[in-house]
Amino acid sequence: MARTVDGGYLDGLVAFRVKDVKRISDDQSVASAFVKTLPDWPPAYSAPLDLDSTVGVLDGLGRGGRLIGIQKEKERDALWIGILEGILGRFVYLHEVRHDAAWNSEPLGYRLRSITTVEIGRRYFSALTAIAGETPEHPRATFHVVRR
């Protein structure tokens, strides 16, 4: 689904769990009407994407070293942003960039079943990328699992 910001400008794409949807209503706002007039409407994701599983969404959206953001079941007000390092067993590992545009020293792991949304292409992600620069190398990195 397309994300928009104030005024109706596009701000990336978000994939979410269908079981979390409680109600859908038609947005009749000026912002909603405006976004449909933009030349890049409707937004599209050009690569094949498996929307049937969390692994498929993460693998598809995380390709190419772009920043992705994830939200978790019990912490929906937080967004973890990083580059997909891998999916091992029941965990996804992100090499995260913090809000101050500094990279964490090592990747952190999150339970796949706790992930509720995956986001890409946000303007904030572009700003983080511009300031943080390339992902630091970590040839002997230890993967840390975050259990909550």
XYZ file of N, CA and C in Angstrom:
444
model
N 0.832 -1.150 0.000
C 0.000 0.000 0.000
C 0.892 1.233 0.000
N 0.450 2.279 -0.682
C 1.211 3.525 -0.720
C 1.035 4.303 0.574
N 2.125 4.907 1.026
C 2.082 5.820 2.173
C 2.073 7.237 1.632
N 1.390 8.117 2.323
C 1.433 9.535 1.967
C 1.763 10.346 3.213
N 2.230 11.563 2.995
C 2.493 12.507 4.080
C 1.553 13.690 3.909
N 1.624 14.630 4.837
C 0.767 15.805 4.772
C 0.768 16.406 3.373
N -0.395 16.759 2.911
C -0.533 17.349 1.590
C -0.796 16.330 0.502
N -0.632 15.060 0.800
C -0.914 14.028 -0.177
C 0.267 13.605 -1.028
N 1.486 13.882 -0.580
C 2.662 13.476 -1.338
C 3.036 12.041 -0.992
N 3.477 11.300 -1.998
C 3.871 9.909 -1.783
C 5.058 9.821 -0.829
N 5.060 8.789 0.014
C 6.138 8.584 0.966
C 6.391 7.092 1.178
N 6.677 6.396 0.111
C 7.059 5.000 0.204
C 5.893 4.033 0.157
N 6.237 2.773 0.409
C 5.266 1.686 0.390
C 5.302 0.960 1.726
N 4.171 0.395 2.105
C 4.089 -0.365 3.343
C 3.315 -1.651 3.081
N 3.849 -2.749 3.615
C 3.149 -4.041 3.586
C 2.752 -4.343 5.025
N 1.550 -4.845 5.208
C 1.059 -5.114 6.553
C 0.270 -6.411 6.572
N 0.052 -6.937 7.764
C -0.698 -8.172 7.913
C -2.188 -7.903 7.702
N -2.796 -8.672 6.839
C -4.221 -8.503 6.540
C -5.058 -8.764 7.783
N -4.635 -9.693 8.629
C -5.436 -10.013 9.815
C -5.517 -8.840 10.790
N -4.648 -7.841 10.654
C -4.687 -6.664 11.518
C -5.699 -5.616 11.051
N -6.230 -5.764 9.849
C -7.173 -4.782 9.308
C -8.534 -4.992 9.960
N -9.034 -3.948 10.573
C -10.335 -4.018 11.247
C -11.438 -3.392 10.397
N -11.088 -2.326 9.665
C -12.091 -1.618 8.882
C -11.383 -0.855 7.764
N -12.030 -0.753 6.624
C -11.518 0.027 5.503
C -12.585 1.045 5.134
N -12.152 2.287 4.964
C -13.098 3.319 4.536
C -12.456 4.144 3.426
N -13.280 4.717 2.601
C -12.816 5.531 1.489
C -12.383 6.901 2.006
N -11.189 7.319 1.639
C -10.658 8.611 2.068
C -11.096 9.678 1.068
N -11.892 10.600 1.513
C -12.425 11.659 0.651
C -11.676 12.982 0.822
N -10.495 12.959 1.420
C -9.763 14.192 1.705
C -9.142 14.788 0.442
N -8.762 16.055 0.544
C -8.060 16.745 -0.542
C -6.718 16.055 -0.801
N -6.035 15.647 0.269
C -4.746 14.963 0.113
C -4.893 13.691 -0.696
N -5.945 12.938 -0.438
C -6.187 11.701 -1.177
C -6.483 11.984 -2.646
N -7.233 13.015 -2.912
C -7.525 13.390 -4.304
C -6.261 13.896 -4.997
N -5.436 14.685 -4.267
C -4.223 15.251 -4.858
C -3.220 14.177 -5.254
N -2.987 13.190 -4.380
C -1.984 12.169 -4.673
C -2.300 11.456 -5.988
N -3.571 11.337 -6.304
C -3.970 10.656 -7.540
C -3.691 11.486 -8.787
N -3.332 12.762 -8.631
C -2.985 13.614 -9.773
C -1.490 13.598 -10.069
N -0.690 13.018 -9.182
C 0.762 13.015 -9.355
C 1.175 12.077 -10.490
N 2.247 12.426 -11.212
C 2.666 11.599 -12.347
C 3.099 10.186 -11.970
N 3.554 9.987 -10.723
C 3.981 8.643 -10.326
C 2.881 7.875 -9.592
N 1.627 8.302 -9.773
C 0.481 7.568 -9.227
C -0.076 6.645 -10.287
N -0.428 5.439 -10.010
C -0.235 4.775 -8.727
C 1.184 4.255 -8.596
N 1.713 4.237 -7.385
C 3.062 3.710 -7.201
C 3.062 2.205 -7.430
N 4.188 1.710 -7.867
C 4.290 0.271 -8.136
C 5.639 -0.230 -7.651
N 5.675 -1.481 -7.340
C 6.925 -2.145 -6.988
C 7.245 -3.066 -8.140
N 8.367 -2.843 -8.795
C 8.637 -3.503 -10.071
C 9.115 -4.955 -9.961
N 9.765 -5.318 -8.876
C 10.291 -6.686 -8.748
C 9.186 -7.630 -8.270
N 9.303 -8.918 -8.591
C 8.329 -9.878 -8.064
C 8.359 -9.862 -6.533
N 7.197 -9.965 -5.929
C 7.104 -9.879 -4.483
C 6.122 -10.920 -3.962
N 6.590 -11.727 -3.025
C 5.750 -12.752 -2.403
C 5.059 -12.133 -1.199
N 3.783 -11.818 -1.328
C 3.030 -11.190 -0.252
C 2.353 -12.200 0.665
N 2.607 -13.486 0.457
C 1.936 -14.523 1.243
C 2.638 -14.875 2.546
N 3.825 -14.331 2.768
C 4.541 -14.644 4.008
C 5.418 -13.466 4.410
N 5.714 -13.394 5.689
C 6.608 -12.350 6.191
C 7.988 -12.500 5.576
N 8.455 -13.727 5.455
C 9.761 -13.981 4.837
C 9.767 -13.466 3.399
N 8.717 -13.746 2.649
C 8.638 -13.301 1.266
C 8.653 -11.788 1.143
N 7.916 -11.109 2.012
C 7.876 -9.641 1.986
C 9.240 -9.070 2.348
N 9.832 -9.557 3.430
C 11.144 -9.057 3.852
C 12.211 -9.316 2.799
N 12.211 -10.517 2.249
C 13.199 -10.863 1.228
C 13.034 -9.991 -0.009
N 11.803 -9.803 -0.439
C 11.559 -8.999 -1.634
C 11.850 -7.523 -1.437
N 11.355 -6.948 -0.367
C 11.539 -5.513 -0.136
C 12.946 -5.178 0.344
N 13.623 -6.155 0.958
C 14.953 -5.901 1.492
C 16.091 -6.106 0.514
N 15.786 -6.529 -0.699
C 16.846 -6.749 -1.699
C 17.490 -5.433 -2.100
N 18.750 -5.516 -2.500
C 19.439 -4.349 -3.047
C 20.045 -3.426 -2.007
N 20.023 -3.818 -0.747
C 20.681 -3.005 0.267
C 19.955 -1.728 0.636
N 18.687 -1.624 0.307
C 17.933 -0.420 0.676
C 17.471 -0.527 2.113
N 17.255 0.607 2.739
C 16.734 0.604 4.092
C 15.285 0.143 4.104
N 14.984 -0.690 5.073
C 13.598 -1.098 5.313
C 13.288 -0.777 6.770
N 12.027 -0.600 7.051
C 11.587 -0.383 8.422
C 10.626 -1.490 8.808
N 10.723 -1.948 10.044
C 9.778 -2.959 10.537
C 9.104 -2.449 11.808
N 7.873 -2.855 11.980
C 7.163 -2.633 13.232
C 6.851 -3.997 13.814
N 6.737 -4.024 15.133
C 6.489 -5.284 15.824
C 5.140 -5.263 16.527
N 4.620 -6.450 16.752
C 3.304 -6.659 17.353
C 3.054 -5.834 18.602
N 3.941 -5.903 19.566
C 3.696 -5.256 20.852
C 4.309 -3.868 20.966
N 4.960 -3.410 19.934
C 5.590 -2.086 19.962
C 5.285 -1.362 18.652
N 4.020 -1.127 18.394
C 3.600 -0.566 17.110
C 3.928 0.913 16.951
N 4.344 1.561 18.022
C 4.726 2.968 17.913
C 6.199 3.133 17.552
N 6.929 2.037 17.482
C 8.355 2.087 17.169
C 8.593 1.539 15.770
N 9.647 2.028 15.145
C 10.027 1.572 13.812
C 11.522 1.278 13.825
N 11.890 0.033 13.522
C 13.287 -0.357 13.446
C 13.707 -0.275 11.993
N 14.755 0.482 11.718
C 15.172 0.776 10.349
C 16.573 0.231 10.135
N 16.752 -0.487 9.039
C 18.071 -1.019 8.743
C 18.106 -1.731 7.412
N 19.239 -2.331 7.165
C 19.450 -3.104 5.943
C 19.301 -4.584 6.306
N 18.585 -5.311 5.479
C 18.373 -6.732 5.705
C 19.704 -7.470 5.627
N 20.075 -8.114 6.735
C 21.300 -8.909 6.774
C 21.024 -10.365 6.461
N 19.849 -10.845 6.855
C 19.527 -12.234 6.586
C 18.296 -12.680 7.335
N 17.789 -13.814 6.899
C 16.666 -14.453 7.554
C 17.132 -15.861 7.889
N 17.217 -16.126 9.178
C 17.717 -17.419 9.642
C 16.696 -18.029 10.587
N 16.146 -19.148 10.181
C 15.142 -19.800 11.015
C 13.932 -18.907 11.215
N 13.647 -18.616 12.466
C 12.468 -17.807 12.803
C 12.795 -16.350 13.052
N 13.980 -15.912 12.620
C 14.418 -14.548 12.894
C 14.849 -13.823 11.627
N 14.614 -12.513 11.628
C 15.141 -11.637 10.588
C 16.201 -10.775 11.264
N 17.297 -10.542 10.569
C 18.394 -9.754 11.115
C 18.551 -8.481 10.298
N 18.553 -7.363 11.019
C 18.740 -6.045 10.397
C 20.021 -5.426 10.926
N 20.781 -4.824 10.017
C 21.882 -3.965 10.453
C 21.265 -2.581 10.516
N 21.002 -2.132 11.725
C 20.184 -0.946 11.939
C 20.971 0.353 11.926
N 20.276 1.387 11.498
C 20.780 2.744 11.588
C 19.880 3.465 12.593
N 20.491 4.151 13.529
C 19.738 4.826 14.592
C 19.211 6.179 14.119
N 18.379 6.782 14.947
C 17.771 8.075 14.606
C 18.804 9.187 14.416
N 20.018 9.014 14.959
C 21.076 10.012 14.785
C 21.946 9.694 13.559
N 21.485 8.777 12.715
C 22.152 8.365 11.470
C 23.484 7.666 11.727
N 23.618 7.024 12.879
C 24.795 6.215 13.179
C 24.395 4.739 13.089
N 25.264 3.949 12.489
C 24.994 2.521 12.338
C 25.269 1.788 13.634
N 24.432 0.829 13.990
C 24.742 -0.077 15.091
C 25.960 -0.892 14.697
N 26.701 -1.353 15.679
C 27.937 -2.074 15.380
C 27.690 -3.464 14.811
N 26.563 -4.094 15.178
C 26.278 -5.446 14.702
C 24.788 -5.602 14.434
N 24.423 -6.554 13.586
C 23.008 -6.788 13.288
C 22.241 -7.296 14.509
N 20.963 -6.954 14.559
C 20.068 -7.445 15.600
C 18.984 -8.288 14.958
N 18.515 -9.299 15.696
C 17.498 -10.202 15.166
C 16.151 -10.002 15.833
N 15.110 -10.171 15.044
C 13.739 -10.031 15.517
C 12.927 -11.240 15.072
N 12.041 -11.695 15.945
C 11.182 -12.832 15.598
C 10.290 -12.475 14.414
N 10.258 -13.348 13.426
C 9.432 -13.113 12.241
C 7.956 -12.971 12.601
N 7.481 -13.794 13.518
C 6.052 -13.778 13.829
C 5.614 -12.497 14.532
N 6.561 -11.724 15.069
C 6.191 -10.491 15.763
C 6.105 -9.285 14.813
N 6.542 -9.449 13.574
C 6.566 -8.324 12.636
C 5.173 -8.093 12.050
N 4.712 -6.849 12.150
C 3.375 -6.502 11.658
C 3.415 -5.705 10.364
N 4.458 -4.889 10.165
C 4.572 -4.103 8.934
C 6.021 -4.048 8.462
N 6.166 -3.866 7.157
C 7.476 -3.651 6.541
C 7.316 -2.455 5.606
N 8.236 -1.487 5.716
C 8.144 -0.266 4.926
C 9.416 -0.043 4.121
N 9.257 0.590 2.961
C 10.408 0.995 2.140
C 10.110 2.352 1.507
N 11.172 3.007 1.048
C 11.030 4.189 0.213
C 10.581 5.463 0.899
N 10.611 5.516 2.213
C 10.175 6.726 2.903
C 11.225 7.822 2.780
N 10.782 9.060 2.787
C 11.708 10.202 2.708
C 12.679 10.197 3.893
N 12.192 9.822 5.059
C 13.050 9.736 6.236
C 14.177 8.730 6.012
N 13.882 7.622 5.349
C 14.911 6.628 5.044
C 15.967 7.222 4.115
N 15.532 8.018 3.149
C 16.475 8.678 2.236
C 17.388 9.623 3.000
N 16.835 10.368 3.963
C 17.646 11.278 4.769
C 18.657 10.499 5.606
N 18.230 9.412 6.234
C 19.155 8.587 7.015
C 20.286 8.050 6.137
N 19.938 7.577 4.945
C 20.940 7.034 4.026
C 21.957 8.106 3.644
N 21.478 9.308 3.354
C 22.368 10.398 2.941
C 23.354 10.772 4.048
N 22.907 10.776 5.286
C 23.772 11.177 6.395
C 24.612 10.009 6.909
N 24.031 8.832 7.033
C 24.744 7.679 7.597
C 25.781 7.111 6.643
N 25.537 7.203 5.351
C 26.462 6.638 4.383
C 26.351 5.122 4.299
N 27.380 4.519 3.744
C 27.408 3.070 3.532
C 27.322 2.305 4.849
N 26.759 1.109 4.764
C 26.717 0.224 5.926
C 28.138 -0.169 6.304
N 28.491 -0.085 7.577
C 29.842 -0.492 7.958
C 30.055 -1.986 7.733
N 31.279 -2.347 7.418
C 31.611 -3.756 7.232
C 31.680 -4.442 8.593
N 31.263 -5.678 8.621
C 31.361 -6.462 9.856
C 31.595 -7.920 9.485
N 32.821 -8.248 9.028
C 33.093 -9.596 8.533
C 32.900 -10.702 9.564
N 33.085 -10.423 10.846
C 32.910 -11.445 11.876
C 31.811 -11.035 12.847
N 30.787 -10.410 12.323
C 29.712 -9.922 13.187
C 28.989 -11.065 13.868
N 28.537 -10.777 15.063
C 27.714 -11.718 15.817
C 26.271 -11.242 15.682
N 25.379 -12.147 15.354
C 23.967 -11.804 15.280
C 23.386 -11.858 16.687
N 22.693 -10.811 17.084
C 22.065 -10.750 18.405
C 20.556 -10.821 18.229
N 19.928 -11.665 19.012
C 18.478 -11.836 18.954
C 17.844 -10.949 20.014
N 16.849 -10.166 19.590
C 16.092 -9.329 20.498
C 14.841 -10.087 20.874
N 14.684 -10.410 22.123
C 13.510 -11.163 22.597
C 12.648 -10.238 23.439
N 11.418 -10.026 22.984
C 10.480 -9.187 23.745
C 9.132 -9.829 23.704
